[in-house]
Coordinates of C-alpha atoms and ligand atoms in Angstrom, one line a residue:
X39 CA 89.8 140.5 68.3
X40 CA 86.9 138.4 69.7
X41 CA 84.6 139.7 67.0
X42 CA 87.0 139.0 64.2
X43 CA 87.5 135.5 65.4
X44 CA 83.8 134.9 65.7
X45 CA 83.2 136.3 62.2
X46 CA 85.9 134.0 60.8
X47 CA 84.3 131.1 62.5
X48 CA 80.8 131.9 61.3
X49 CA 81.9 132.3 57.7
X50 CA 83.5 128.8 57.8
X51 CA 87.1 130.1 57.6
X52 CA 87.9 127.9 60.6
X53 CA 86.7 124.3 60.7
X54 CA 87.2 121.8 63.4
X55 CA 87.4 118.0 63.0
X56 CA 90.0 115.6 61.7
X57 CA 91.6 116.7 58.5
X58 CA 94.2 114.8 56.6
X59 CA 96.6 117.2 55.1
X60 CA 98.5 116.2 51.9
X61 CA 101.6 115.8 54.0
X62 CA 99.8 112.9 55.8
X63 CA 99.5 114.8 59.0
X64 CA 96.1 114.8 60.8
X65 CA 95.1 118.3 61.9
X66 CA 92.3 119.0 64.3
X67 CA 91.7 122.4 62.6
X68 CA 91.4 123.5 59.0
X69 CA 91.9 127.1 58.0
X70 CA 90.5 128.4 54.8
X71 CA 90.8 132.1 54.8
X72 CA 90.1 132.4 51.1
X73 CA 86.4 132.8 51.9
X74 CA 87.2 136.2 53.3
X75 CA 87.1 137.7 49.8
X76 CA 83.3 137.1 49.8
X77 CA 82.9 139.5 52.7
X78 CA 84.2 142.9 51.6
X79 CA 83.9 144.6 55.0
X80 CA 85.7 141.8 56.7
X81 CA 88.4 141.9 54.0
X82 CA 88.9 145.6 54.6
X83 CA 89.0 145.1 58.4
X84 CA 91.5 142.3 58.1
X85 CA 93.7 144.3 55.8
X86 CA 93.7 147.2 58.3
X87 CA 94.8 144.9 61.1
X88 CA 97.6 143.5 58.9
X89 CA 98.7 147.0 58.2
X90 CA 98.6 147.9 61.9
X91 CA 100.6 144.8 62.7
X92 CA 103.4 146.1 60.4
X93 CA 103.7 149.4 62.2
X94 CA 107.2 148.7 63.4
X95 CA 108.5 147.6 60.0
X96 CA 110.0 149.9 57.5
X97 CA 109.0 149.4 53.9
X98 CA 108.1 151.3 50.7
X99 CA 106.2 148.5 48.9
X100 CA 103.8 145.7 49.8
X101 CA 103.6 142.3 48.2
X102 CA 100.9 139.6 48.9
X103 CA 101.8 136.0 48.7
X104 CA 99.5 134.6 46.0
X105 CA 96.6 134.1 46.1
X106 CA 94.5 134.9 49.2
X107 CA 96.8 137.6 50.4
X108 CA 96.7 139.4 47.1
X109 CA 93.5 141.3 47.8
X110 CA 94.7 142.0 51.3
X111 CA 97.9 143.6 50.0
X112 CA 95.8 145.5 47.5
X113 CA 93.6 146.9 50.2
X114 CA 96.6 148.0 52.3
X115 CA 98.2 149.6 49.2
X116 CA 95.0 151.5 48.2
X117 CA 94.1 152.6 51.8
X118 CA 97.6 153.8 52.7
X119 CA 99.0 154.8 49.3
X120 CA 101.7 152.3 49.5
X121 CA 102.8 151.0 46.0
X122 CA 102.3 147.3 45.5
X123 CA 104.3 144.5 43.8
X124 CA 102.8 141.3 42.5
X125 CA 104.8 138.1 42.6
X126 CA 104.0 135.8 39.7
X127 CA 103.7 132.1 40.4
X128 CA 104.8 131.2 36.9
X129 CA 106.6 133.3 34.4
X130 CA 104.5 134.4 31.4
X131 CA 105.6 132.6 28.3
X132 CA 105.2 135.7 26.3
X133 CA 106.3 139.4 26.6
X134 CA 108.6 140.3 29.4
X135 CA 108.7 137.0 31.3
X136 CA 108.8 139.1 34.5
X137 CA 108.3 137.3 37.8
X138 CA 107.8 140.5 39.8
X139 CA 105.3 143.0 38.5
X140 CA 105.2 146.7 39.5
X141 CA 107.8 149.4 39.9
X142 CA 110.6 149.1 42.5
X143 CA 114.0 150.4 43.1
X144 CA 117.0 148.3 43.9
X145 CA 117.5 147.9 47.7
X146 CA 114.0 149.2 48.4
X147 CA 112.2 147.4 51.2
X148 CA 109.1 145.4 50.7
X149 CA 106.6 144.1 53.3
X150 CA 105.3 140.6 52.6
X151 CA 101.6 140.0 53.4
X152 CA 100.2 136.6 54.0
X153 CA 96.9 135.1 55.2
X154 CA 98.1 132.1 57.1
X155 CA 101.5 130.7 58.0
X156 CA 102.3 127.2 58.9
X157 CA 105.9 126.4 58.2
X158 CA 106.6 129.7 56.5
X159 CA 107.6 128.2 53.2
X160 CA 105.3 130.3 51.0
X161 CA 106.5 133.5 52.6
X162 CA 110.1 132.3 52.2
X163 CA 109.5 131.5 48.6
X164 CA 108.2 135.0 47.9
X165 CA 111.0 136.6 49.9
X166 CA 113.6 134.6 48.0
X167 CA 112.1 135.7 44.7
X168 CA 112.0 139.4 45.7
X169 CA 115.6 139.1 47.0
X170 CA 116.7 137.8 43.6
X171 CA 115.3 141.0 42.2
X172 CA 117.4 143.0 44.8
X173 CA 114.4 143.9 46.9
X174 CA 115.1 143.9 50.6
X175 CA 112.6 141.7 52.5
X176 CA 113.1 141.6 56.2
X177 CA 109.4 141.9 57.4
X178 CA 106.2 139.9 56.9
X179 CA 102.8 140.2 58.4
X180 CA 100.2 137.3 58.6
X181 CA 96.6 137.2 59.6
X182 CA 96.9 133.8 61.3
X183 CA 100.0 132.1 62.5
X184 CA 99.4 128.4 62.9
X185 CA 102.4 128.2 65.3
X186 CA 104.0 125.3 63.5
X187 CA 107.5 126.7 63.4
X188 CA 107.0 129.2 60.6
X189 CA 108.0 132.3 62.6
X190 CA 111.2 130.7 63.8
X191 CA 112.1 129.4 60.4
X192 CA 111.6 132.8 58.8
X193 CA 113.6 134.5 61.6
X194 CA 116.5 132.2 60.7
X195 CA 116.2 133.5 57.2
X196 CA 116.2 137.1 58.4
X197 CA 112.5 137.7 58.1
X198 CA 110.6 139.0 61.1
X199 CA 107.0 137.7 61.1
X200 CA 104.3 139.6 62.9
X201 CA 100.8 138.1 63.2
X202 CA 97.4 139.4 63.9
X203 CA 96.1 136.2 65.4
X204 CA 97.7 132.9 66.6
X205 CA 95.9 129.6 66.4
X206 CA 95.9 129.1 70.2
X207 CA 94.4 132.5 70.7
X208 CA 91.7 131.7 68.2
X209 CA 90.6 128.4 69.8
X210 CA 90.8 129.8 73.3
X211 CA 88.5 132.7 72.3
X212 CA 86.1 130.4 70.4
X213 CA 85.9 128.2 73.5
X214 CA 85.2 131.2 75.7
X215 CA 82.4 132.1 73.3
X216 CA 81.0 128.5 73.6
X217 CA 81.6 127.9 69.9
X218 CA 83.9 124.9 70.4
X219 CA 84.4 122.4 73.2
X220 CA 87.3 122.5 75.6
X221 CA 88.5 119.1 74.2
X222 CA 89.0 120.8 70.8
X223 CA 91.1 123.5 72.4
X224 CA 93.2 120.8 74.1
X225 CA 93.6 119.0 70.9
X226 CA 94.7 122.0 69.0
X227 CA 97.2 123.0 71.7
X228 CA 98.6 119.5 71.6
X229 CA 98.9 119.7 67.9
X230 CA 100.6 123.1 68.1
X231 CA 102.9 121.8 70.8
X232 CA 104.0 119.0 68.6
X233 CA 105.2 121.9 66.5
X234 CA 105.4 119.8 63.4
X235 CA 107.6 121.6 60.9
X236 CA 107.0 119.0 58.2
X237 CA 103.6 120.6 57.4
X238 CA 103.8 122.3 54.1
X239 CA 101.5 125.2 53.8
X240 CA 101.1 124.8 50.1
X241 CA 100.0 121.3 50.8
X242 CA 97.4 122.1 53.3
X243 CA 95.3 125.3 53.4
X244 CA 96.3 126.5 49.9
X245 CA 95.1 123.4 48.3
X246 CA 92.2 122.7 50.5
X247 CA 88.9 121.3 49.4
X248 CA 86.2 123.5 48.0
X249 CA 83.3 124.6 50.2
X250 CA 80.8 122.3 48.9
X251 CA 83.1 119.3 48.9
X252 CA 83.3 117.2 45.8
X253 CA 83.5 113.5 46.5
X254 CA 87.2 113.2 46.0
X255 CA 88.0 116.2 48.1
X256 CA 85.7 115.1 50.9
X257 CA 87.5 111.8 51.0
X258 CA 90.7 113.6 51.8
X259 CA 89.2 114.2 55.3
X260 CA 89.7 111.3 57.5
X261 CA 88.0 110.4 60.7
X262 CA 88.5 106.7 61.1
X263 CA 88.6 106.1 64.8
X264 CA 91.1 108.9 65.5
X265 CA 88.7 110.5 67.9
X266 CA 85.6 108.7 69.1
X267 CA 82.7 110.9 69.9
X268 CA 80.4 108.2 71.1
X269 CA 78.0 107.9 68.2
X270 CA 78.4 111.6 67.4
X271 CA 78.0 113.2 64.0
X272 CA 81.8 112.9 63.2
X273 CA 81.9 109.2 63.8
X274 CA 78.7 108.7 61.8
X275 CA 80.2 110.6 58.9
X276 CA 82.8 107.9 58.8
X277 CA 80.3 105.1 58.9
X278 CA 78.1 106.6 56.3
X279 CA 78.2 105.0 52.9
X280 CA 76.0 107.6 51.3
X281 CA 77.8 110.7 50.1
X282 CA 74.9 113.0 51.2
X283 CA 74.9 111.6 54.7
X284 CA 78.6 112.0 55.0
X285 CA 78.5 115.5 53.7
X286 CA 75.7 116.4 56.0
X287 CA 77.4 115.0 59.1
X288 CA 80.7 116.7 58.1
X289 CA 79.0 120.0 57.7
X290 CA 77.2 119.6 61.0
X291 CA 80.4 118.8 62.8
X292 CA 82.5 121.5 61.1
X293 CA 79.9 124.3 61.4
X294 CA 78.8 122.9 64.8
X295 CA 75.1 123.1 63.9
X296 CA 72.2 120.7 63.6
X297 CA 69.8 123.4 62.5
X298 CA 67.9 123.1 59.3
X299 CA 66.1 126.4 58.3
X300 CA 62.7 125.9 56.9
X301 CA 62.6 128.9 54.6
X302 CA 58.8 129.0 54.1
X303 CA 58.6 132.4 52.5
X304 CA 56.8 133.4 49.3
X305 CA 59.2 135.7 47.6
X306 CA 62.4 134.7 45.9
X307 CA 64.2 137.7 47.3
X308 CA 63.2 136.8 50.9
X309 CA 64.3 133.2 50.3
X310 CA 67.7 134.2 49.0
X311 CA 68.2 136.8 51.7
X312 CA 67.3 134.3 54.4
X313 CA 69.7 131.7 52.9
X314 CA 72.5 134.2 52.7
X315 CA 72.0 135.7 56.1
X316 CA 71.4 132.5 58.0
X317 CA 73.6 130.3 55.8
X318 CA 76.6 130.3 58.2
X319 CA 74.4 129.0 61.0
X320 CA 72.7 126.1 59.3
X321 CA 73.5 122.6 58.0
X322 CA 70.6 122.7 55.5
X323 CA 68.0 125.0 54.1
X324 CA 64.6 123.4 53.5
X325 CA 62.5 124.9 50.7
X326 CA 58.9 124.6 49.6
X327 CA 59.7 125.8 46.1
X328 CA 56.1 125.8 45.0
X329 CA 55.0 128.4 47.4
X330 CA 57.2 131.1 45.8
X331 CA 55.0 133.7 44.1
X332 CA 57.7 134.6 41.7
X333 CA 59.6 131.4 41.0
X334 CA 62.1 131.4 38.2
X335 CA 64.9 128.9 37.5
X336 CA 67.3 131.7 38.4
X337 CA 66.3 131.5 42.0
X338 CA 67.5 128.0 42.4
X339 CA 70.7 128.8 40.7
X340 CA 71.3 131.5 43.1
X341 CA 70.3 129.3 46.0
X342 CA 72.9 126.7 45.0
X343 CA 75.5 129.5 44.8
X344 CA 74.6 130.6 48.4
X345 CA 74.7 127.0 49.5
X346 CA 78.2 126.6 48.1
X347 CA 79.2 129.8 49.7
X348 CA 78.0 128.9 53.2
X349 CA 78.4 125.2 53.0
X350 CA 74.9 123.9 53.6
X351 CA 72.7 121.4 51.8
X352 CA 69.4 122.2 50.1
X353 CA 66.4 120.1 51.0
X354 CA 63.3 120.5 48.9
X355 CA 60.4 119.4 51.2
X356 CA 58.3 118.1 48.2
X357 CA 56.7 115.2 50.1
X358 CA 56.2 113.0 47.1
X359 CA 53.3 110.7 47.5
X360 CA 52.4 109.2 44.1
X361 CA 53.3 106.1 42.0
X362 CA 56.8 105.7 40.8
X363 CA 56.1 106.7 37.2
X364 CA 54.5 110.0 38.3
X365 CA 57.1 111.0 40.9
X366 CA 59.8 110.4 38.4
X367 CA 58.5 113.3 36.3
X368 CA 57.6 115.4 39.3
X369 CA 61.2 115.1 40.7
X370 CA 63.2 115.7 37.5
X371 CA 60.8 117.6 35.3
X372 CA 58.1 120.1 35.4
X373 CA 58.8 123.8 36.2
X374 CA 61.0 123.1 39.2
X375 CA 63.4 120.3 38.1
X376 CA 64.0 119.5 41.8
X377 CA 66.6 116.8 41.2
X378 CA 68.8 119.4 39.5
X379 CA 69.4 121.5 42.5
X380 CA 68.1 119.9 45.7
X381 CA 70.6 117.7 47.6
X382 CA 67.8 116.1 49.6
X383 CA 64.1 115.6 49.1
X384 CA 61.5 113.6 50.9
X385 CA 58.7 111.2 50.2
X386 CA 55.8 109.5 51.9
X387 CA 56.3 105.7 52.2
X388 CA 52.5 105.2 51.8
X389 CA 52.7 104.1 48.1
X390 CA 55.3 101.4 48.8
X391 CA 58.8 101.0 47.4
X392 CA 57.8 102.0 43.8
X393 CA 58.0 105.6 44.9
X394 CA 61.7 105.2 45.7
X395 CA 62.3 103.4 42.5
X396 CA 60.7 106.3 40.6
X397 CA 62.7 109.0 42.4
X398 CA 65.9 107.0 42.1
X399 CA 65.4 106.6 38.4
X400 CA 64.8 110.4 38.0
X401 CA 68.0 111.2 39.9
X402 CA 69.8 109.4 37.1
X403 CA 71.9 107.5 39.6
X404 CA 73.5 110.7 41.0
X405 CA 75.3 109.9 44.2
X406 CA 74.8 113.4 45.5
X407 CA 71.0 113.1 45.7
X408 CA 69.1 111.6 48.5
X409 CA 65.7 111.1 50.0
X410 CA 64.2 111.1 53.5
X411 CA 61.1 109.0 54.1
X412 CA 58.3 110.5 56.2
X413 CA 58.0 108.1 59.2
X414 CA 56.2 110.4 61.6
X415 CA 54.6 113.7 61.3
X416 CA 54.5 116.6 63.7
X417 CA 50.8 117.3 63.4
X418 CA 48.2 116.2 65.9
X419 CA 46.0 113.2 65.0
X420 CA 48.3 112.2 62.2
X421 CA 47.8 108.6 61.0
X422 CA 51.4 107.3 61.1
X423 CA 51.1 104.5 63.7
X424 CA 53.8 102.1 64.8
X425 CA 53.2 99.6 62.1
X426 CA 53.5 102.3 59.5
X427 CA 56.7 103.6 61.1
X428 CA 58.3 100.2 61.2
X429 CA 57.4 99.4 57.6
X430 CA 58.9 102.8 56.6
X431 CA 62.2 102.0 58.4
X432 CA 62.3 98.7 56.7
X433 CA 61.8 100.4 53.3
X434 CA 64.7 102.8 54.1
X435 CA 67.0 99.8 55.0
X436 CA 66.2 98.2 51.7
X437 CA 67.1 101.4 49.7
X438 CA 70.2 102.6 51.5
X439 CA 71.6 103.8 48.2
X440 CA 69.0 106.6 48.0
X441 CA 67.1 106.8 51.3
X442 CA 69.3 108.4 54.0
X443 CA 66.9 108.8 56.9
X444 CA 63.6 110.1 58.1
X445 CA 61.3 112.9 58.8
X446 CA 60.2 112.0 62.3
X447 CA 59.5 113.2 65.8
X448 CA 61.6 110.5 67.5
X449 CA 64.5 108.2 66.8
X450 CA 62.9 105.6 64.6
X451 CA 66.0 103.7 63.5
X452 CA 69.1 102.5 65.3
X453 CA 71.1 102.4 62.2
X454 CA 73.8 105.1 62.7
X455 CA 73.7 105.8 59.0
X456 CA 70.1 107.0 59.2
X457 CA 69.6 110.7 59.8
X458 CA 66.6 111.9 61.8
X459 CA 65.2 115.3 60.7
X460 CA 62.5 116.7 63.0
X461 CA 60.1 119.5 62.1
X462 CA 57.8 121.2 64.6
X463 CA 60.5 122.8 66.7
X464 CA 60.3 126.1 68.7
X465 CA 62.2 127.3 71.7
X466 CA 59.1 126.7 73.8
X467 CA 56.6 123.8 73.4
X468 CA 53.2 124.7 71.9
X469 CA 51.1 124.4 68.8
X470 CA 49.6 126.5 66.0
X471 CA 46.0 126.9 65.0
X472 CA 46.1 124.2 62.3
X473 CA 47.4 121.1 64.1
X474 CA 51.2 121.8 64.1
X475 CA 52.8 120.7 67.4
X476 CA 56.1 122.1 68.7
X477 CA 58.8 120.5 70.7
X478 CA 62.0 122.2 72.0
X479 CA 65.5 121.6 70.5
X480 CA 66.5 120.0 73.8
X481 CA 63.6 117.5 73.7
X482 CA 64.1 116.6 70.1
X483 CA 67.9 116.2 70.2
X484 CA 68.7 115.2 73.7
X485 CA 65.7 113.3 74.9
X486 CA 64.4 111.9 71.6
X487 CA 67.7 111.2 70.0
X488 CA 67.0 113.0 66.6
X489 CA 69.7 114.6 64.6
X490 CA 68.5 117.8 62.9
X491 CA 65.9 120.3 64.0
X492 CA 63.8 121.9 61.3
X493 CA 62.7 125.4 62.3
X494 CA 60.4 127.6 60.2
X495 CA 58.3 130.2 61.8
X496 CA 60.3 130.1 65.0
X497 CA 62.9 132.0 62.9
X498 CA 61.1 133.5 59.9
X499 CA 58.4 135.2 62.0
X500 CA 61.0 136.8 64.3
X501 CA 61.8 140.5 64.1
X502 CA 65.5 139.6 64.4
X503 CA 65.9 136.4 62.3
X504 CA 69.7 136.2 62.8
X505 CA 69.4 136.5 66.5
X506 CA 66.6 133.9 66.7
X507 CA 68.5 131.5 64.3
X508 CA 71.6 131.8 66.5
X509 CA 69.5 130.9 69.6
X510 CA 68.1 127.8 67.8
X511 CA 71.5 126.8 66.6
X512 CA 73.0 127.2 70.0
X513 CA 70.2 125.3 71.7
X514 CA 70.3 122.5 69.1
X515 CA 74.1 122.1 69.4
X516 CA 74.2 122.3 73.2
X517 CA 71.6 119.5 73.3
X518 CA 73.7 117.4 71.0
X519 CA 76.8 118.0 73.0
X520 CA 75.0 117.0 76.2
X521 CA 73.6 113.9 74.5
X522 CA 76.9 112.6 73.3
X523 CA 78.8 113.4 76.4
X524 CA 76.3 111.9 78.8
Ligands
5BU825 P1 57.2 125.6 61.2 O1 57.0 127.0 60.8 O2 58.5 125.5 62.0 O3 56.0 125.0 61.9 O4 57.4 124.8 59.8 C1 57.7 123.5 59.8 C2 58.1 123.0 58.4 O5 58.3 121.6 58.4 C3 57.0 123.3 57.3 O6 57.7 123.6 56.2 C4 56.3 122.0 57.2 O7 55.8 121.9 55.8 C5 57.4 121.0 57.5 N1 56.8 119.8 58.1 C6 56.2 119.8 59.4 O8 56.0 120.8 60.0 N2 55.7 118.6 59.9 C7 55.8 117.4 59.2 O9 55.4 116.4 59.8 C8 56.5 117.5 58.0 C9 57.0 118.6 57.5 BR1 56.7 115.9 57.1

């Protein structure tokens, strides 16, 4: 089960933080199992486990609770030659007006399949409908029981619920694997113990926010002082006025990563493959779109899709450095149309505030576009001195509606709304042959107080990129946890 739990965590099916459910309850965990359908092997595996969990039940048909459990029920049906029924959510307004599709005999037994149970109300709704059609429903299987009274409520209604996983088991395993802190486990346990039956499943997971949160959806998550993490990413998400900053901190907190992949590869296929493979591990993917040998607008469309799938931001490292009027065209126009697809870009502060005005104008006032100013560089002998740095921070303060932070090698601003992105990171300190200088994740995050590590060749040159990215992600996150808890 450990592997399954880890996989669910990595694909973002389980998120930790403070989530306001529609019922008004604040949950320390958010379960979104819909994403499983994007991973066919996992879907098949989960369906087998559901089937195995039903081994003691007697049934001749299976019926998934719409919608996430539908493909799971389908997999069970196909793999084990068990006929399936589909429960409609609304009756068709033409034809037969049937609410249950598929062939069944009166008094035949049906197994209900569900992805997550909170109070059990969705399972019960399906059971009641099947019962109205004279189908016997006494058994249900669920992938994850949130342990909020659903099992008991269903038992009262004559339905025996068996689960593959329980919420407590999930968090305990994640903690053992060092994926979440012990405090999170305690919070979840406390939440479960409070056993709040008022939670409505339909109101929580099933109507959750999409992966790449829209502003309205993002605002349904609350943090406001519920849990203070001493200047940590969660608290700063609350403080942040800029949508992109908020999104970034929320992603970092929920995916527990402060790793930005610098995907400096020259083929589109390699870029997309990197983004898809490492997407679950990163909060952002940084591109140099102009180094692609085979750029086409399709690449960025696909990259955006992958970013949505894995919930990360896209950062085009364009390093604008011209007058406002020129950068305006460079950002929104040309072959790359950066402002169309890149959440974040960056600029040198050298030309003065006109460069920000130009970029802002090109973004057309979009609230989901932001810029980092280059306050410091990672290269040896670079010319950014303290005066330059301070003037850059001042410029950022004056343009908080578009500038969200810095590229830097140390914490240059005390403003908690400012994000510090640091390039030149490897697991061991060192340098390359052309002036690049490397610091470790620990040094950057813990000692220097920066927020995001930008890692390129440390990952891309590795024979096992996934393994290496995992090592960077773990190192970056561990350094952050130590920083905020010290
Ligand atoms: P590396 O392979 O981890 O060295 O790549 C670092 C990336 O960060 C690369 O894309 C650079 O263009 C980028 N970078 C940097 O290294 N140093 C800087 O000061 C700035 C950007 Br600004």
